[in-house]
């Protein structure tokens, strides 16, 4: 199976001008979506595109968040860079200072934070190696923590941070796809110094791809993923938390999610219909250390469409429940439920969001939907639409996809979501544009909370690395980047 790779194809676009329009604030019932990829004056940028967003939130102050995304400065090129924005008022307004490195191809953004509110941004380069960036000011500026590409990695990489109080506290764990990698000797790596240096890659049993990682309260690492099709796995390492040894994997369990993952599907022709998400409950409640897996799949009984399917383990990943369909509309192979993701709140509530075409007569216009569970995933609340519908096929930047995933971070009252949508209309192109939005969801259905004032933070230390606060693009011609010396390995099937 050929994976849709994140690779360099076109040089940066020649930009003649930068035109703007008012930023989009999209109201749908009680839910308000705020555009994040805006210029220095808070306006929408005409002619660009932004997708595949990843969000992180300061656990010590909900006002402070950051979103990273794939930034296309012009829809006339598929050249993308590492875009980001931050907020200090709980998502009502966003500041987009620039890309991580100007005119450098970057993709597959994954953001996270530790329990102290230090932010991290994992970003993929064109030769399938990546870098970890750190931010001590809650996403306002970013510092590259190692030389170009020296964090290892590969296509569709993901990472997690050990936030427990055990020996692995602060360790970062990373896994990626086997289809294209920085180093084909393995697909897993660990950092024991806050993302600065990374061990040589090692293999993972069953080679799970397109997945995510998490850590339980005992410091055990779990990796979820699949085989590019209908097989899914949950792999455990109980000694990755021991920085003195090379991690080994002592448990590998097959998980039934009721179908096959999709790429090149009608709804997202150039990418995945969604990744495979694994999260662990660390609530300290009756569901503590439960493991949850979710994927966007085409059920075995279907030949079209997709559903959001869920499974849980109550015994540390030894066994998993039968697959459960979270989407509650009548089964209809003409409908797409896609980009499914989930998160667990500190109190044990599970939140899930996804894009959904159930209300569309054309079966493709999509809305963001939300559901939650307060009993460890046994039952799920009725699905709630939380955004206006949009056409996912408009605004493509010479690449027929809206990315491969969306993300959510949960707290005790709700969840913070970053997702792409095409609400803005560009009169120059006659099409709507791909932009990144933030919305607050919650079981109570209340709108985004009114923020409290937040003082501008002052960094107390600086990680070793290269500062990379790049100004916003100006309306001048862009030069073609110098080719990288590192060779690109041939993609594996």
Coordinates of C-alpha atoms in Angstrom, one line a residue:
X1 CA 0.0 0.0 0.0
X2 CA 1.4 3.4 -1.0
X3 CA 1.2 6.0 1.8
X4 CA 0.4 9.6 0.8
X5 CA 3.8 11.1 1.9
X6 CA 4.6 14.6 3.2
X7 CA 7.3 15.4 0.8
X8 CA 8.8 18.4 -1.0
X9 CA 7.3 18.9 -4.5
X10 CA 7.1 22.6 -5.4
X11 CA 9.2 25.6 -4.4
X12 CA 7.8 28.4 -2.4
X13 CA 5.2 30.4 -4.3
X14 CA 6.0 33.8 -5.8
X15 CA 3.8 36.2 -3.8
X16 CA 2.9 39.5 -5.6
X17 CA 0.8 40.9 -2.9
X18 CA -0.9 40.2 0.4
X19 CA -4.6 41.0 0.5
X20 CA -6.8 40.7 3.5
X21 CA -10.4 40.5 4.6
X22 CA -12.0 40.5 8.1
X23 CA -11.2 37.4 10.1
X24 CA -13.9 34.9 10.3
X25 CA -15.9 34.4 13.5
X26 CA -18.4 31.6 12.8
X27 CA -21.3 31.3 15.1
X28 CA -23.3 28.1 15.3
X29 CA -25.9 28.1 18.1
X30 CA -24.0 28.4 21.4
X31 CA -20.7 27.5 19.7
X32 CA -18.3 30.1 18.3
X33 CA -15.4 29.2 16.0
X34 CA -12.6 31.8 15.9
X35 CA -10.1 31.9 13.0
X36 CA -6.5 31.4 14.2
X37 CA -4.4 32.0 11.0
X38 CA -4.8 35.8 10.8
X39 CA -2.3 38.5 10.1
X40 CA -0.7 41.0 12.5
X41 CA -3.8 43.1 12.4
X42 CA -6.1 40.2 13.1
X43 CA -7.4 39.9 9.5
X44 CA -7.8 36.9 7.2
X45 CA -5.1 36.6 4.6
X46 CA -6.5 36.1 1.1
X47 CA -4.9 33.5 -1.1
X48 CA -3.2 31.3 1.5
X49 CA -4.2 28.0 3.0
X50 CA -3.8 26.4 6.5
X51 CA -4.8 22.9 7.6
X52 CA -3.8 19.9 9.8
X53 CA -3.9 21.8 13.1
X54 CA -2.6 20.6 16.4
X55 CA -3.5 22.4 19.6
X56 CA -1.9 22.6 23.0
X57 CA -3.1 24.3 26.2
X58 CA -1.3 25.6 29.3
X59 CA -2.6 23.4 32.1
X60 CA -1.8 26.1 34.6
X61 CA -3.8 28.8 32.8
X62 CA -6.5 28.1 30.3
X63 CA -6.2 31.5 28.7
X64 CA -2.9 30.4 27.1
X65 CA -2.9 28.1 24.1
X66 CA -1.1 27.6 20.8
X67 CA -2.0 26.0 17.5
X68 CA 0.4 24.7 14.9
X69 CA -0.6 23.9 11.3
X70 CA 0.7 23.4 7.8
X71 CA 1.0 26.9 6.3
X72 CA 0.7 27.4 2.5
X73 CA 1.5 31.0 1.7
X74 CA -0.2 30.6 -1.7
X75 CA -2.8 28.1 -3.0
X76 CA -0.7 28.1 -6.2
X77 CA 1.9 25.9 -4.5
X78 CA 1.9 22.9 -2.3
X79 CA 5.0 24.1 -0.5
X80 CA 4.1 24.2 3.2
X81 CA 5.8 25.6 6.3
X82 CA 5.4 25.4 10.0
X83 CA 2.7 27.9 10.9
X84 CA 1.6 28.7 14.4
X85 CA -0.5 31.1 16.5
X86 CA -1.0 31.8 20.2
X87 CA -3.7 33.2 22.3
X88 CA -3.7 34.7 25.8
X89 CA -7.5 35.2 26.1
X90 CA -8.8 31.7 25.9
X91 CA -9.0 31.6 22.1
X92 CA -11.0 34.7 21.4
X93 CA -8.2 36.4 19.5
X94 CA -5.1 34.8 18.0
X95 CA -1.7 36.1 17.0
X96 CA 0.2 34.5 14.0
X97 CA 3.8 35.8 14.3
X98 CA 5.2 33.7 11.4
X99 CA 6.5 30.3 10.4
X100 CA 9.1 28.3 12.3
X101 CA 11.7 28.8 9.6
X102 CA 11.0 31.0 6.5
X103 CA 11.1 29.1 3.2
X104 CA 11.9 25.8 4.9
X105 CA 9.5 22.9 4.1
X106 CA 7.8 21.7 7.2
X107 CA 4.7 19.5 7.7
X108 CA 2.9 17.2 10.2
X109 CA 2.7 19.6 13.1
X110 CA 2.2 18.0 16.6
X111 CA 2.0 20.2 19.7
X112 CA 2.1 19.3 23.3
X113 CA 2.8 20.7 26.8
X114 CA 4.1 19.4 30.1
X115 CA 2.3 19.9 33.4
X116 CA 4.3 23.1 34.0
X117 CA 3.0 24.8 30.8
X118 CA 6.2 24.4 28.7
X119 CA 5.1 24.0 25.1
X120 CA 6.6 21.8 22.4
X121 CA 6.2 21.6 18.6
X122 CA 7.3 18.6 16.6
X123 CA 7.8 19.4 12.9
X124 CA 8.7 17.2 9.9
X125 CA 11.2 18.3 7.3
X126 CA 11.2 17.4 3.6
X127 CA 13.7 14.5 4.0
X128 CA 11.5 12.9 6.6
X129 CA 13.6 13.9 9.6
X130 CA 12.1 16.2 12.2
X131 CA 12.8 18.8 14.8
X132 CA 11.5 19.5 18.3
X133 CA 10.9 23.1 19.1
X134 CA 10.4 24.4 22.6
X135 CA 8.5 27.5 23.9
X136 CA 8.9 29.0 27.4
X137 CA 6.4 31.8 26.7
X138 CA 3.3 29.7 25.9
X139 CA 3.8 29.7 22.1
X140 CA 4.8 33.3 21.5
X141 CA 8.3 32.3 20.4
X142 CA 9.8 28.9 19.5
X143 CA 13.4 27.6 19.8
X144 CA 14.7 24.7 17.8
X145 CA 16.2 22.3 20.3
X146 CA 18.7 20.5 18.0
X147 CA 20.3 20.9 14.6
X148 CA 18.2 20.5 11.5
X149 CA 16.5 17.0 11.4
X150 CA 18.4 15.6 14.4
X151 CA 15.2 14.6 16.3
X152 CA 14.9 11.5 14.1
X153 CA 11.3 10.8 13.0
X154 CA 9.5 10.0 9.8
X155 CA 6.2 10.6 8.0
X156 CA 3.1 11.1 10.2
X157 CA 5.2 11.2 13.4
X158 CA 3.6 11.8 16.8
X159 CA 4.9 12.3 20.3
X160 CA 3.8 12.3 23.9
X161 CA 5.3 13.5 27.2
X162 CA 5.5 11.6 30.5
X163 CA 3.6 13.8 33.0
X164 CA 3.7 11.3 35.8
X165 CA 5.8 11.6 39.0
X166 CA 7.8 8.4 38.2
X167 CA 11.4 8.0 37.0
X168 CA 10.3 8.8 33.4
X169 CA 8.9 12.2 34.3
X170 CA 9.5 14.7 31.5
X171 CA 10.6 12.0 29.0
X172 CA 9.4 12.4 25.4
X173 CA 8.4 9.5 23.2
X174 CA 8.1 9.6 19.5
X175 CA 6.8 7.1 16.8
X176 CA 6.3 7.4 13.1
X177 CA 5.3 5.6 9.9
X178 CA 7.5 2.9 8.3
X179 CA 6.7 4.2 4.8
X180 CA 9.2 7.0 4.9
X181 CA 11.6 7.8 7.7
X182 CA 14.8 9.7 8.6
X183 CA 16.4 6.4 9.6
X184 CA 14.9 3.1 8.5
X185 CA 16.6 1.2 11.4
X186 CA 13.4 1.8 13.5
X187 CA 10.3 3.8 14.1
X188 CA 10.5 4.8 17.8
X189 CA 12.8 7.1 19.7
X190 CA 13.0 8.6 23.2
X191 CA 14.3 11.9 24.6
X192 CA 15.3 12.0 28.3
X193 CA 16.3 15.7 28.3
X194 CA 13.2 17.5 27.3
X195 CA 13.3 16.9 23.6
X196 CA 16.8 18.1 22.9
X197 CA 18.6 14.8 22.1
X198 CA 17.0 11.6 20.9
X199 CA 18.2 8.0 21.1
X200 CA 18.9 5.9 17.9
X201 CA 15.6 4.6 16.5
X202 CA 14.4 1.1 17.4
X203 CA 11.7 -1.1 16.0
X204 CA 8.2 -1.6 17.4
X205 CA 6.5 -5.0 17.3
X206 CA 3.9 -5.2 14.5
X207 CA 5.2 -1.8 13.2
X208 CA 2.1 0.2 14.0
X209 CA 1.6 3.3 11.8
X210 CA -0.6 6.4 11.7
X211 CA -1.1 6.3 15.4
X212 CA -0.4 8.1 18.7
X213 CA 1.2 7.4 22.1
X214 CA 0.3 8.0 25.8
X215 CA 1.6 7.1 29.3
X216 CA -0.4 5.7 32.2
X217 CA 0.0 6.7 35.9
X218 CA 2.6 4.0 36.4
X219 CA 4.8 5.4 33.7
X220 CA 4.0 2.6 31.2
X221 CA 4.2 3.8 27.6
X222 CA 1.4 2.7 25.2
X223 CA 1.6 3.0 21.4
X224 CA -1.5 2.7 19.2
X225 CA -1.5 2.3 15.5
X226 CA -2.4 0.0 12.5
X227 CA -1.1 -1.8 9.5
X228 CA -2.3 0.6 6.9
X229 CA -5.5 -1.4 6.7
X230 CA -7.8 -3.3 9.1
X231 CA -5.4 -4.5 11.7
X232 CA -4.8 -2.3 14.9
X233 CA -2.4 -2.7 17.7
X234 CA -1.7 -1.5 21.2
X235 CA 1.9 -2.0 22.2
X236 CA 3.4 -1.4 25.7
X237 CA 6.8 -0.6 27.0
X238 CA 7.1 -0.8 30.8
X239 CA 10.8 0.1 30.9
X240 CA 10.9 3.1 28.5
X241 CA 10.7 5.2 31.7
X242 CA 14.1 3.8 32.7
X243 CA 16.6 6.2 31.1
X244 CA 19.5 3.8 31.7
X245 CA 18.2 1.1 29.3
X246 CA 17.2 0.9 25.7
X247 CA 13.4 0.5 25.8
X248 CA 11.9 -2.9 25.1
X249 CA 8.2 -3.8 24.3
X250 CA 6.7 -6.4 26.6
X251 CA 3.1 -6.4 25.4
X252 CA 1.5 -6.4 21.9
X253 CA -2.2 -6.8 21.6
X254 CA -4.5 -6.7 18.5
X255 CA -7.5 -4.4 18.7
X256 CA -10.6 -4.7 16.7
X257 CA -12.0 -1.3 15.5
X258 CA -14.6 -2.8 13.2
X259 CA -13.2 -1.8 9.8
X260 CA -10.3 -0.4 7.8
X261 CA -8.6 3.0 7.9
X262 CA -8.8 5.0 4.7
X263 CA -6.6 7.2 2.6
X264 CA -7.4 8.7 -0.8
X265 CA -11.1 8.4 0.1
X266 CA -13.6 10.6 -1.6
X267 CA -13.9 13.0 1.3
X268 CA -10.2 13.7 1.5
X269 CA -8.7 12.5 -1.7
X270 CA -5.0 13.4 -1.1
X271 CA -4.8 12.2 2.5
X272 CA -6.1 10.1 5.3
X273 CA -9.7 10.1 6.5
X274 CA -8.2 10.2 10.0
X275 CA -5.4 8.9 12.2
X276 CA -5.6 6.3 14.9
X277 CA -5.7 7.8 18.4
X278 CA -4.8 6.2 21.7
X279 CA -5.3 8.0 25.0
X280 CA -4.9 6.8 28.7
X281 CA -7.1 7.9 31.6
X282 CA -5.0 9.3 34.4
X283 CA -7.9 10.7 36.4
X284 CA -7.3 8.7 39.6
X285 CA -11.0 7.7 39.5
X286 CA -12.6 4.3 38.9
X287 CA -11.5 4.5 35.2
X288 CA -7.9 5.3 36.1
X289 CA -5.4 3.7 33.6
X290 CA -8.2 2.7 31.2
X291 CA -6.9 2.8 27.6
X292 CA -9.0 4.1 24.8
X293 CA -8.5 3.8 21.0
X294 CA -10.4 5.5 18.3
X295 CA -10.2 5.5 14.5
X296 CA -12.0 6.7 11.4
X297 CA -12.8 3.5 9.5
X298 CA -14.9 2.1 6.8
X299 CA -16.8 -0.7 8.4
X300 CA -16.3 -4.2 7.1
X301 CA -19.9 -4.3 5.9
X302 CA -19.6 -1.0 3.9
X303 CA -18.1 -0.2 0.5
X304 CA -18.3 3.6 0.9
X305 CA -18.4 6.2 3.7
X306 CA -16.8 6.0 7.1
X307 CA -17.6 5.9 10.8
X308 CA -15.9 6.9 14.1
X309 CA -15.2 3.6 16.0
X310 CA -14.0 3.2 19.6
X311 CA -12.6 0.4 21.8
X312 CA -11.4 0.4 25.4
X313 CA -9.2 -1.6 27.7
X314 CA -9.9 -1.8 31.4
X315 CA -6.9 -4.2 32.2
X316 CA -3.8 -2.3 31.1
X317 CA -4.1 -3.2 27.4
X318 CA -4.4 -6.9 27.8
X319 CA -7.8 -7.0 26.2
X320 CA -10.1 -4.6 24.4
X321 CA -13.8 -4.3 24.1
X322 CA -15.8 -5.0 20.9
X323 CA -15.8 -2.0 18.6
X324 CA -18.4 0.7 19.3
X325 CA -19.7 3.2 16.8
X326 CA -19.7 6.7 18.4
X327 CA -21.6 8.3 15.6
X328 CA -25.3 8.0 16.4
X329 CA -27.0 8.8 13.0
X330 CA -28.5 5.9 11.0
X331 CA -25.8 3.9 9.3
X332 CA -25.6 5.2 5.7
X333 CA -22.7 4.3 3.4
X334 CA -23.1 7.7 1.6
X335 CA -22.1 9.6 4.7
X336 CA -18.6 10.4 5.9
X337 CA -17.6 10.8 9.6
X338 CA -14.0 11.7 9.4
X339 CA -11.0 13.1 11.2
X340 CA -12.1 11.5 14.4
X341 CA -10.1 12.3 17.5
X342 CA -10.4 12.1 21.3
X343 CA -9.0 13.2 24.6
X344 CA -9.5 12.4 28.3
X345 CA -10.2 15.1 30.9
X346 CA -8.4 15.1 34.3
X347 CA -11.8 14.0 35.8
X348 CA -12.0 11.0 33.5
X349 CA -14.6 12.4 31.0
X350 CA -13.8 11.4 27.4
X351 CA -14.4 14.0 24.6
X352 CA -14.5 13.1 20.9
X353 CA -14.9 15.4 17.9
X354 CA -14.9 14.7 14.2
X355 CA -16.1 16.1 10.9
X356 CA -19.5 14.8 9.7
X357 CA -21.6 15.0 6.5
X358 CA -24.8 13.6 7.9
X359 CA -26.8 16.8 7.4
X360 CA -25.5 17.4 3.8
X361 CA -27.7 16.7 0.8
X362 CA -24.6 16.3 -1.3
X363 CA -23.1 13.9 1.3
X364 CA -19.8 15.9 1.5
X365 CA -20.4 19.3 3.1
X366 CA -19.1 18.8 6.6
X367 CA -19.7 20.1 10.1
X368 CA -17.7 19.6 13.3
X369 CA -19.5 17.2 15.7
X370 CA -19.0 16.5 19.4
X371 CA -19.8 13.7 21.9
X372 CA -18.6 12.7 25.3
X373 CA -18.7 9.8 27.8
X374 CA -18.6 10.0 31.6
X375 CA -18.6 6.2 32.2
X376 CA -15.3 5.1 30.5
X377 CA -16.8 4.9 27.0
X378 CA -19.6 2.5 27.8
X379 CA -22.2 5.0 26.7
X380 CA -21.9 8.2 24.7
X381 CA -23.9 11.4 24.7
X382 CA -26.1 12.3 21.7
X383 CA -23.9 13.8 19.0
X384 CA -24.0 17.6 18.8
X385 CA -23.1 19.7 15.8
X386 CA -20.8 22.5 16.9
X387 CA -20.0 24.3 13.6
X388 CA -21.6 25.6 10.4
X389 CA -21.3 23.3 7.4
X390 CA -18.5 23.9 4.9
X391 CA -17.3 22.5 1.5
X392 CA -14.1 20.5 2.2
X393 CA -13.1 20.5 -1.5
X394 CA -12.5 24.2 -1.9
X395 CA -9.3 26.1 -1.2
X396 CA -6.9 23.2 -1.9
X397 CA -3.3 24.4 -2.1
X398 CA -2.3 22.2 -5.1
X399 CA -2.9 19.2 -2.8
X400 CA -6.3 17.7 -2.5
X401 CA -6.6 17.3 1.2
X402 CA -7.4 19.2 4.4
X403 CA -4.5 17.5 6.2
X404 CA -4.7 14.1 8.0
X405 CA -6.1 15.0 11.4
X406 CA -7.6 17.4 13.9
X407 CA -6.9 17.6 17.6
X408 CA -8.6 18.3 21.0
X409 CA -7.3 18.9 24.5
X410 CA -9.8 18.3 27.4
X411 CA -10.2 19.8 30.9
X412 CA -12.7 19.2 33.6
X413 CA -15.4 21.3 32.0
X414 CA -14.9 20.9 28.2
X415 CA -12.4 20.6 25.3
X416 CA -10.4 23.0 23.2
X417 CA -10.5 22.0 19.5
X418 CA -8.5 23.1 16.5
X419 CA -9.9 22.1 13.1
X420 CA -9.8 23.3 9.4
X421 CA -12.8 24.7 7.6
X422 CA -13.6 26.8 4.5
X423 CA -15.8 29.5 5.9
X424 CA -14.0 32.4 4.3
X425 CA -14.8 33.3 0.7
X426 CA -12.1 34.7 -1.6
X427 CA -13.7 36.9 -4.3
X428 CA -10.4 36.8 -6.3
X429 CA -10.6 33.0 -6.7
X430 CA -14.4 32.6 -6.5
X431 CA -13.8 29.9 -3.9
X432 CA -13.8 29.5 -0.1
X433 CA -10.4 29.1 1.6
X434 CA -8.9 26.6 4.0
X435 CA -8.3 28.2 7.4
X436 CA -7.7 27.0 10.9
X437 CA -10.3 27.5 13.6
X438 CA -10.6 27.2 17.4
X439 CA -13.8 26.3 19.2
X440 CA -14.6 25.4 22.7
X441 CA -16.9 22.4 23.3
X442 CA -18.4 21.2 26.5
X443 CA -21.2 18.9 27.7
X444 CA -23.1 21.9 29.1
X445 CA -23.2 23.4 25.6
X446 CA -22.1 26.8 27.0
X447 CA -20.1 29.2 24.7
X448 CA -16.4 29.9 25.1
X449 CA -15.8 31.1 28.7
X450 CA -15.1 34.8 29.2
X451 CA -11.3 34.9 29.8
X452 CA -9.6 36.6 32.7
X453 CA -6.7 39.0 32.1
X454 CA -3.4 37.3 31.7
X455 CA -0.1 39.1 32.2
X456 CA 2.5 38.8 29.5
X457 CA 4.8 36.0 30.7
X458 CA 8.5 36.4 31.1
X459 CA 10.7 33.4 30.3
X460 CA 13.0 32.3 33.1
X461 CA 15.3 30.1 31.0
X462 CA 16.0 29.4 27.4
X463 CA 16.5 25.8 26.0
X464 CA 19.7 25.3 24.2
X465 CA 19.1 25.6 20.5
X466 CA 18.5 28.1 17.7
X467 CA 15.8 30.8 18.2
X468 CA 13.3 30.8 15.4
X469 CA 10.9 33.7 15.7
X470 CA 10.3 34.5 12.0
X471 CA 8.4 37.6 10.9
X472 CA 5.3 37.3 8.8
X473 CA 5.8 37.1 5.1
X474 CA 6.0 40.4 3.2
X475 CA 4.8 41.0 -0.3
X476 CA 8.2 40.3 -2.0
X477 CA 9.3 37.5 -4.3
X478 CA 10.3 34.3 -2.5
X479 CA 13.5 32.5 -3.4
X480 CA 13.8 28.8 -4.0
X481 CA 15.3 27.0 -0.9
X482 CA 18.7 25.5 -1.1
X483 CA 18.4 21.7 -1.5
X484 CA 19.2 19.7 1.6
X485 CA 22.3 17.5 1.5
X486 CA 20.7 14.6 3.3
X487 CA 19.3 12.0 0.8
X488 CA 15.7 11.0 1.0
X489 CA 15.2 7.3 1.3
X490 CA 12.8 5.6 -1.1
X491 CA 9.3 5.2 0.4
X492 CA 8.4 1.8 1.5
X493 CA 5.1 0.2 0.5

